[in-house]
PDB file of C-alpha atoms in Angstrom:
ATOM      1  CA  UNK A   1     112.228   8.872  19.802  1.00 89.00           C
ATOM      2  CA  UNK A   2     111.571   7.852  16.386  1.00 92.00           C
ATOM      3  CA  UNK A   3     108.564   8.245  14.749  1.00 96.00           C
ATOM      4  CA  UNK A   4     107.951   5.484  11.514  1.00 94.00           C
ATOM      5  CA  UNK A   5     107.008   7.431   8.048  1.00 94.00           C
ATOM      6  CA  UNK A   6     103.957   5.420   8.128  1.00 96.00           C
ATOM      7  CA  UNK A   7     103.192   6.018  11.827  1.00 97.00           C
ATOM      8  CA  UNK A   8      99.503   6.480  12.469  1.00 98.00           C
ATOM      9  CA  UNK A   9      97.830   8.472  14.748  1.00 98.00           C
ATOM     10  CA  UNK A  10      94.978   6.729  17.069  1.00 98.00           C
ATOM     11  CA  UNK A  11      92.283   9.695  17.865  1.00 98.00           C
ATOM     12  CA  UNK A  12      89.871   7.950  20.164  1.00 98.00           C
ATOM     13  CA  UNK A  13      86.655   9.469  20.684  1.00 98.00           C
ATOM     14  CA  UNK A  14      86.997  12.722  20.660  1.00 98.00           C
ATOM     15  CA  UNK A  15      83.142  13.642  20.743  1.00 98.00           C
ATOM     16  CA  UNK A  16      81.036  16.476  21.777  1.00 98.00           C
ATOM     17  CA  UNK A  17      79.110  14.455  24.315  1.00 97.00           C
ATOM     18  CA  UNK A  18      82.540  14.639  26.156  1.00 98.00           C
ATOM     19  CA  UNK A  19      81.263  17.912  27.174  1.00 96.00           C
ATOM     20  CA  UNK A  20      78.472  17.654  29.493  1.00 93.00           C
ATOM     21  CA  UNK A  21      80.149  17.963  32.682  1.00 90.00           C
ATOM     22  CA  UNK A  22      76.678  17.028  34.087  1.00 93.00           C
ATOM     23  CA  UNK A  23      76.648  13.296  33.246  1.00 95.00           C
ATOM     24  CA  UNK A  24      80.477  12.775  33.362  1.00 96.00           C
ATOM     25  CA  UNK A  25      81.804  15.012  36.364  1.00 95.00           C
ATOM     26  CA  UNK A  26      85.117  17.264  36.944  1.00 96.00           C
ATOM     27  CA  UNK A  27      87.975  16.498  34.194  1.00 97.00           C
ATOM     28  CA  UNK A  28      91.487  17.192  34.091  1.00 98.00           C
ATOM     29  CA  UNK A  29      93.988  18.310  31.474  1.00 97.00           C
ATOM     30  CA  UNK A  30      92.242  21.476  29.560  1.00 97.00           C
ATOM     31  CA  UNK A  31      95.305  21.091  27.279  1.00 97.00           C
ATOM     32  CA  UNK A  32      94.132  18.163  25.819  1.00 98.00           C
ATOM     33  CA  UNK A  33      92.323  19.509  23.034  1.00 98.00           C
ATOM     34  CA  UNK A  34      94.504  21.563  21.440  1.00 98.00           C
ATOM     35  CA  UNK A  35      97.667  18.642  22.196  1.00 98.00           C
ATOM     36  CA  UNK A  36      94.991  16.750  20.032  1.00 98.00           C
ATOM     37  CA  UNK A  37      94.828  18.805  17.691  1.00 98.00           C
ATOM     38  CA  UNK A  38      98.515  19.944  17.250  1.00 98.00           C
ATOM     39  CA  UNK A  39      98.762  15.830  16.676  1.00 98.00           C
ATOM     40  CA  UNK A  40      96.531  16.242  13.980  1.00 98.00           C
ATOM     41  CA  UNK A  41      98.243  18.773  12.402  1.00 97.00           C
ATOM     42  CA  UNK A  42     102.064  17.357  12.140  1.00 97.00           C
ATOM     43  CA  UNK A  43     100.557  14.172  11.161  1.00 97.00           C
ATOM     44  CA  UNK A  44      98.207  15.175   8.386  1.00 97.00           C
ATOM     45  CA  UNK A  45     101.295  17.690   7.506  1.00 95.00           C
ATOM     46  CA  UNK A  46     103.853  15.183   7.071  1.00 95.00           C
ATOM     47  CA  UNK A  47     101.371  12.168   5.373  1.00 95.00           C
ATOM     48  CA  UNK A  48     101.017   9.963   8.058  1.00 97.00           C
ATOM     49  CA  UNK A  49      97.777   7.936   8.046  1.00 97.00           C
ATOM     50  CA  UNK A  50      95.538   9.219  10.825  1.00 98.00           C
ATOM     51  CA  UNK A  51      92.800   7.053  12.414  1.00 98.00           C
ATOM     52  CA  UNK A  52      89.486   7.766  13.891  1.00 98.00           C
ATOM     53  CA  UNK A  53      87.374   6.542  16.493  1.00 98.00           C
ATOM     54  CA  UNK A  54      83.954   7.036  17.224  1.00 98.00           C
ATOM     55  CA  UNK A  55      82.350   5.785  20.304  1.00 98.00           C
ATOM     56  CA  UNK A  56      78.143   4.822  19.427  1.00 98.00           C
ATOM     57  CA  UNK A  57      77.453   4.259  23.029  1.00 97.00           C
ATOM     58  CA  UNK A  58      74.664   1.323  23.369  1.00 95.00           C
ATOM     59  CA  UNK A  59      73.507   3.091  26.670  1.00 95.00           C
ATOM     60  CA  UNK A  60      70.639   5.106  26.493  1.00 94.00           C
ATOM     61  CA  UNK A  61      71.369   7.741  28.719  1.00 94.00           C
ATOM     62  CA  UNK A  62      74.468   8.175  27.287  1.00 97.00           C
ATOM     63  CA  UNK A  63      75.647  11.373  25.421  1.00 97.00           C
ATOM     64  CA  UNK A  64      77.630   9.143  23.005  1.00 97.00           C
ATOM     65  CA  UNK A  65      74.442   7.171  22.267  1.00 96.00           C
ATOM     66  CA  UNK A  66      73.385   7.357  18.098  1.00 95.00           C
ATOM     67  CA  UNK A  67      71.549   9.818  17.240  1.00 94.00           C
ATOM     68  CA  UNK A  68      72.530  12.164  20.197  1.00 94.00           C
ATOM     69  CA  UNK A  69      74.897  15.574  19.135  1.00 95.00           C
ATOM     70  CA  UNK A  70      77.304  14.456  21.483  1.00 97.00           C
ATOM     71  CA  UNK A  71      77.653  11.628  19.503  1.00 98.00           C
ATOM     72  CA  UNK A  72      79.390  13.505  16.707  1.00 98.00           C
ATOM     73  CA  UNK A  73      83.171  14.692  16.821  1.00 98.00           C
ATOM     74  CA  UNK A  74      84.002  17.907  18.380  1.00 98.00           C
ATOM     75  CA  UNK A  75      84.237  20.582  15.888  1.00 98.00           C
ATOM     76  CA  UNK A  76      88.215  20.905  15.576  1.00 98.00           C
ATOM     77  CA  UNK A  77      88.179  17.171  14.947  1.00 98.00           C
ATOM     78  CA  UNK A  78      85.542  17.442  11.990  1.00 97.00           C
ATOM     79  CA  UNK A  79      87.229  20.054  10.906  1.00 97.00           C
ATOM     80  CA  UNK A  80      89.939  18.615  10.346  1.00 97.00           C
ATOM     81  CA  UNK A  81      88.948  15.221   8.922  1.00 97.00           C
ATOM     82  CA  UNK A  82      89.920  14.537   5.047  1.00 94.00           C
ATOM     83  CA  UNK A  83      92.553  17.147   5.230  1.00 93.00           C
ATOM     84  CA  UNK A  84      95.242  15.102   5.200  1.00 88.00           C
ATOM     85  CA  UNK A  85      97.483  13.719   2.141  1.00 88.00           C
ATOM     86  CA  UNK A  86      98.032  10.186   3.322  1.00 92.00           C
ATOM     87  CA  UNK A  87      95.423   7.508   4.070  1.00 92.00           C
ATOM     88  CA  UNK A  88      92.359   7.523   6.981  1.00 96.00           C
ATOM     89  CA  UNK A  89      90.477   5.399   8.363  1.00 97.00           C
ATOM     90  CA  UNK A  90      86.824   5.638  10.119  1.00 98.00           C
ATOM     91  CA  UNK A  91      86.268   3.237  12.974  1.00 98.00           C
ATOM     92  CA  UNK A  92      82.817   3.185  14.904  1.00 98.00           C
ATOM     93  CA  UNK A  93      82.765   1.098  17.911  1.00 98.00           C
ATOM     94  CA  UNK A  94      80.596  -0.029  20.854  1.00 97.00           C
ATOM     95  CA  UNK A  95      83.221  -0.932  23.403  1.00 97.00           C
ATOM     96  CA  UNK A  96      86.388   0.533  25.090  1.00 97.00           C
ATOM     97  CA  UNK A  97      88.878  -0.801  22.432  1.00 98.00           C
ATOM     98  CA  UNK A  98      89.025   0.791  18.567  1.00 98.00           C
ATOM     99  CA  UNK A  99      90.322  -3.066  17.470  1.00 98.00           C
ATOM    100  CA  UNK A 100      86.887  -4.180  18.134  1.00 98.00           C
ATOM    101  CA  UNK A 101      85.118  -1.841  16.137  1.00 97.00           C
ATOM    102  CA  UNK A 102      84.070  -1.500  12.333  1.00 97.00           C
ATOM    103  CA  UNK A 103      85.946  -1.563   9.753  1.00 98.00           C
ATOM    104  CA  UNK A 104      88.642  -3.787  11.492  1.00 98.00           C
ATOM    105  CA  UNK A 105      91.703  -1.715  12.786  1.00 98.00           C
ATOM    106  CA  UNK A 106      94.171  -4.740  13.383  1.00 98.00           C
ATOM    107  CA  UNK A 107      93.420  -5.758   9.554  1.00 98.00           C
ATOM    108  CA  UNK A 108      93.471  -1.993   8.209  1.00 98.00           C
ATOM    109  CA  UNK A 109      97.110  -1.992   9.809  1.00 98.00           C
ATOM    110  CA  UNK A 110      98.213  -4.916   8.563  1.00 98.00           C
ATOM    111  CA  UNK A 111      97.009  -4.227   4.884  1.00 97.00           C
ATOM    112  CA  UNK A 112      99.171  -0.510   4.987  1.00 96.00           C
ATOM    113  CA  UNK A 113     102.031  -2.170   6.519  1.00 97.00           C
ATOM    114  CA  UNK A 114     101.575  -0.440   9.741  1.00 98.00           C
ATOM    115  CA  UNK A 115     103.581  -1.622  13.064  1.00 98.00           C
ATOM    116  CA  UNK A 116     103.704   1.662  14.962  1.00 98.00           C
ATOM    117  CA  UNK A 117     100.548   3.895  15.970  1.00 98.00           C
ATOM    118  CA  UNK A 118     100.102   7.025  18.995  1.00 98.00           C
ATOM    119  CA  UNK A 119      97.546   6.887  20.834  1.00 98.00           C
ATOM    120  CA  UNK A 120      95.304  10.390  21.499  1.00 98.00           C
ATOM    121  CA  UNK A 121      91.957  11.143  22.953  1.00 98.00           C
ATOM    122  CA  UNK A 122      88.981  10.547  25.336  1.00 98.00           C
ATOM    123  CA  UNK A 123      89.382   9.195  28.274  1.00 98.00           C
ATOM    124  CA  UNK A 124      92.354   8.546  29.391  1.00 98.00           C
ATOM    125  CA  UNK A 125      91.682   5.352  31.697  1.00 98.00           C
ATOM    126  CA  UNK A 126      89.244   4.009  29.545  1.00 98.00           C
ATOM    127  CA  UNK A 127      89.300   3.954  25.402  1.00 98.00           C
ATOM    128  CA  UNK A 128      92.213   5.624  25.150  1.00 98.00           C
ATOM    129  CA  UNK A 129      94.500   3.497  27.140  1.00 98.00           C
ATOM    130  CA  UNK A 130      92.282  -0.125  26.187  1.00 98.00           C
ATOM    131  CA  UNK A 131      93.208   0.335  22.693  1.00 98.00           C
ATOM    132  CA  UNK A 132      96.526   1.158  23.764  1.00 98.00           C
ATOM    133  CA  UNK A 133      96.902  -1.778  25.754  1.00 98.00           C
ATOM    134  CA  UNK A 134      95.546  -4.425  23.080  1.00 98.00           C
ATOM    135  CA  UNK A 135      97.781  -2.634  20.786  1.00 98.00           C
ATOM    136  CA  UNK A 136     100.487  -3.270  22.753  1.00 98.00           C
ATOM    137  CA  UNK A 137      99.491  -7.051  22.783  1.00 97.00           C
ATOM    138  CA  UNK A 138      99.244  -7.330  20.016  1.00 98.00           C
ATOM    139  CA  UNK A 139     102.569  -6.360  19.177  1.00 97.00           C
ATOM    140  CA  UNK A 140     102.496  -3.055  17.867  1.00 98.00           C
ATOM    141  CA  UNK A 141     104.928  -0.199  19.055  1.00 98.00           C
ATOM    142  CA  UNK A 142     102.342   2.188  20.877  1.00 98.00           C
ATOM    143  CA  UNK A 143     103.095   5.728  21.776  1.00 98.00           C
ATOM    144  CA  UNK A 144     100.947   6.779  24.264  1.00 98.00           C
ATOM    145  CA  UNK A 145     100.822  11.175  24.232  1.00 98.00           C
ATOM    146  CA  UNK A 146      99.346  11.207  27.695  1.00 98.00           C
ATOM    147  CA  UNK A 147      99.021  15.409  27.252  1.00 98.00           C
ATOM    148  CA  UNK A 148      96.564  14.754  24.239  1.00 98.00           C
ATOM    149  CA  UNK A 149      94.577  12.895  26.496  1.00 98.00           C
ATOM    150  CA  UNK A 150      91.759  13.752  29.092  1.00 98.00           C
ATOM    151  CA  UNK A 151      89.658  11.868  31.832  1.00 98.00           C
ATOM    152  CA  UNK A 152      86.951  12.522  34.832  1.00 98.00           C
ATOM    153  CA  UNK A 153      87.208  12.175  38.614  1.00 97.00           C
ATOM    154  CA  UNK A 154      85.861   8.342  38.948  1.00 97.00           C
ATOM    155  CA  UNK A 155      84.118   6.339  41.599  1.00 95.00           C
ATOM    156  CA  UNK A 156      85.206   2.452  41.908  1.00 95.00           C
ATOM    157  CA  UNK A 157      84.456  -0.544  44.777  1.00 97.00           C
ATOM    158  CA  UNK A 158      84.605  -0.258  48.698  1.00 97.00           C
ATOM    159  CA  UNK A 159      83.699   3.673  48.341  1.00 95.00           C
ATOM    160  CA  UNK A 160      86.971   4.457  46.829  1.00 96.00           C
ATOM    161  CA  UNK A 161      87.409   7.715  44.955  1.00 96.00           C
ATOM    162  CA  UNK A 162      90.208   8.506  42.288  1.00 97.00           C
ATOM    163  CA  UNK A 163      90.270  12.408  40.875  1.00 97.00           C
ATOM    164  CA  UNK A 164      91.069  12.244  36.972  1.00 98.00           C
ATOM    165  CA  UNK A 165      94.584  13.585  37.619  1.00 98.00           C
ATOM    166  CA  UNK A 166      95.219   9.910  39.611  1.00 98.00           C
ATOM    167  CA  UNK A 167      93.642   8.199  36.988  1.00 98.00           C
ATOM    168  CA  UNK A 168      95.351   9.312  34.249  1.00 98.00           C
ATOM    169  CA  UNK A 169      99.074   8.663  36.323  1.00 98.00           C
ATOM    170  CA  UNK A 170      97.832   5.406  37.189  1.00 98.00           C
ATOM    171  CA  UNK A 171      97.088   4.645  33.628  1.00 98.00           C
ATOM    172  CA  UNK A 172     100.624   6.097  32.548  1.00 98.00           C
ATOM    173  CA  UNK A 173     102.372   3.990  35.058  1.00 98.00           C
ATOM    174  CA  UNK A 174     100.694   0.670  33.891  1.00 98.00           C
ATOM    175  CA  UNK A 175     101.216   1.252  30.410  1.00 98.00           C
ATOM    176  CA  UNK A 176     104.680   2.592  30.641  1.00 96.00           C
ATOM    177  CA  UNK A 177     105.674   0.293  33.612  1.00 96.00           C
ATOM    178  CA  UNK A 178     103.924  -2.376  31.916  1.00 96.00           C
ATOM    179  CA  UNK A 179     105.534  -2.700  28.737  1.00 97.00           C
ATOM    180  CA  UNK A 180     101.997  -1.733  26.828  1.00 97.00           C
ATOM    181  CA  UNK A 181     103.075   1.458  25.263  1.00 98.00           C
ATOM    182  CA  UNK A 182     105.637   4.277  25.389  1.00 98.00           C
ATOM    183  CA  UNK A 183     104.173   7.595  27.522  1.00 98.00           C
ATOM    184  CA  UNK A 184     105.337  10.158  25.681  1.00 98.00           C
ATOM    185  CA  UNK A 185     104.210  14.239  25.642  1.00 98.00           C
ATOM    186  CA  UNK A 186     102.903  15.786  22.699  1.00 98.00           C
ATOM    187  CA  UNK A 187     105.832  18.066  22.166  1.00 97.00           C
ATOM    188  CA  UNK A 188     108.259  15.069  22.054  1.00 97.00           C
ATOM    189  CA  UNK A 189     105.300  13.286  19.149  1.00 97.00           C
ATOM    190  CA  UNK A 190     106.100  16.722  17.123  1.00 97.00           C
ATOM    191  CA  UNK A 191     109.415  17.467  17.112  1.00 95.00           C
ATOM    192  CA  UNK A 192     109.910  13.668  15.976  1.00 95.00           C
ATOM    193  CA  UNK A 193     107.528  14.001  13.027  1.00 94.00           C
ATOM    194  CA  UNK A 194     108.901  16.933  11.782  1.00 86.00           C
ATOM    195  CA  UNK A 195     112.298  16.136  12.326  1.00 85.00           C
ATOM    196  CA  UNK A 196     111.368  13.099  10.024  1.00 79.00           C
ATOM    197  CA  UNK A 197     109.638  15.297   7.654  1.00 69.00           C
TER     198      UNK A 197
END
């Protein structure tokens, strides 16, 4: 795997309100966080531009909503914003994908000469692999570190249940099987970027 010098890193919504087991239910993949942040860490290391996303839920209920803590990054995230050598970006966004949020992502890209981008964060199924997917269509080479992300045990049509483990493998096998992205692990992402470095 090859990882581009200006490769940037994705990190969708990676919020406190992600924590209220309460509202969202049983998740999978403790890992994720520190995967995320590992990310974080070879890419702000080796100046690679580093994106992220911010999810200002419209729903009032929601612990993403404005205005809410949850709405704010976790604290390793925060942390860790502005750290880096090489350029970020700031996206705040209303719906699952980060290309239709504010400023625009597809046009941010374009301007630094981007073409390749991984994709890290909260939830799997959902943000994470939507931006991945429009990504892909719109012909960028997405990396998909499916250890740096995280989902919750979901309930669809006709009854059906799906525990966040499925979800997540289901969203792995479309986007991989799909042609949408590359599913990759975390420790692949890292070794590549600091082989590079």
């Amino acid at each position: 795997m090859e990882i581009a010098e200006n490769a940037a890193l994705v990190v969708v919504d990676v919020q406190k309100g992600f924590d209220e087991p309460d509202f969202w239910g049983r998740r999978n993949n403790p890992e994720a966080d520190e995967n995320i942040a590992s990310l974080i860490d070879a890419w702000q290391a080796t100046g690679r531009p580093v994106v992220f996303v911010r999810h200002d839920s419209s729903k009032p209920d929601s612990p993403l909503r404005e205005g809410h803590e949850g709405n704010g990054f976790k604290e390793y995230v925060e942390q860790r914003r502005g750290k880096g050598a090489a350029a970020e970006l700031f996206v705040t966004k209303t719906v699952n994908s980060a290309f239709y949020g504010t400023p625009d992502l597809h046009a941010w890209f374009k301007a630094e000469g981007i073409a390749q981008f991984v994709v890290a964060g909260i939830q799997t199924n959902m943000c994470a692999e939507t931006t991945a997917r429009m990504g892909g269509n719109l012909g960028y080479e997405v990396l998909f570190a499916l250890d740096a992300t995280y989902t919750f045990d979901l309930e669809g049509p006709f009854g059906w249940r799906r525990s966040a483990d499925e979800l997540a493998q289901a969203s792995a096998v479309s986007l991989h099987g799909g042609g949408f992205a590359t599913v990759v692990t975390t420790k692949e992402v890292v070794a590549a970027v600091v082989a590079t470095a």
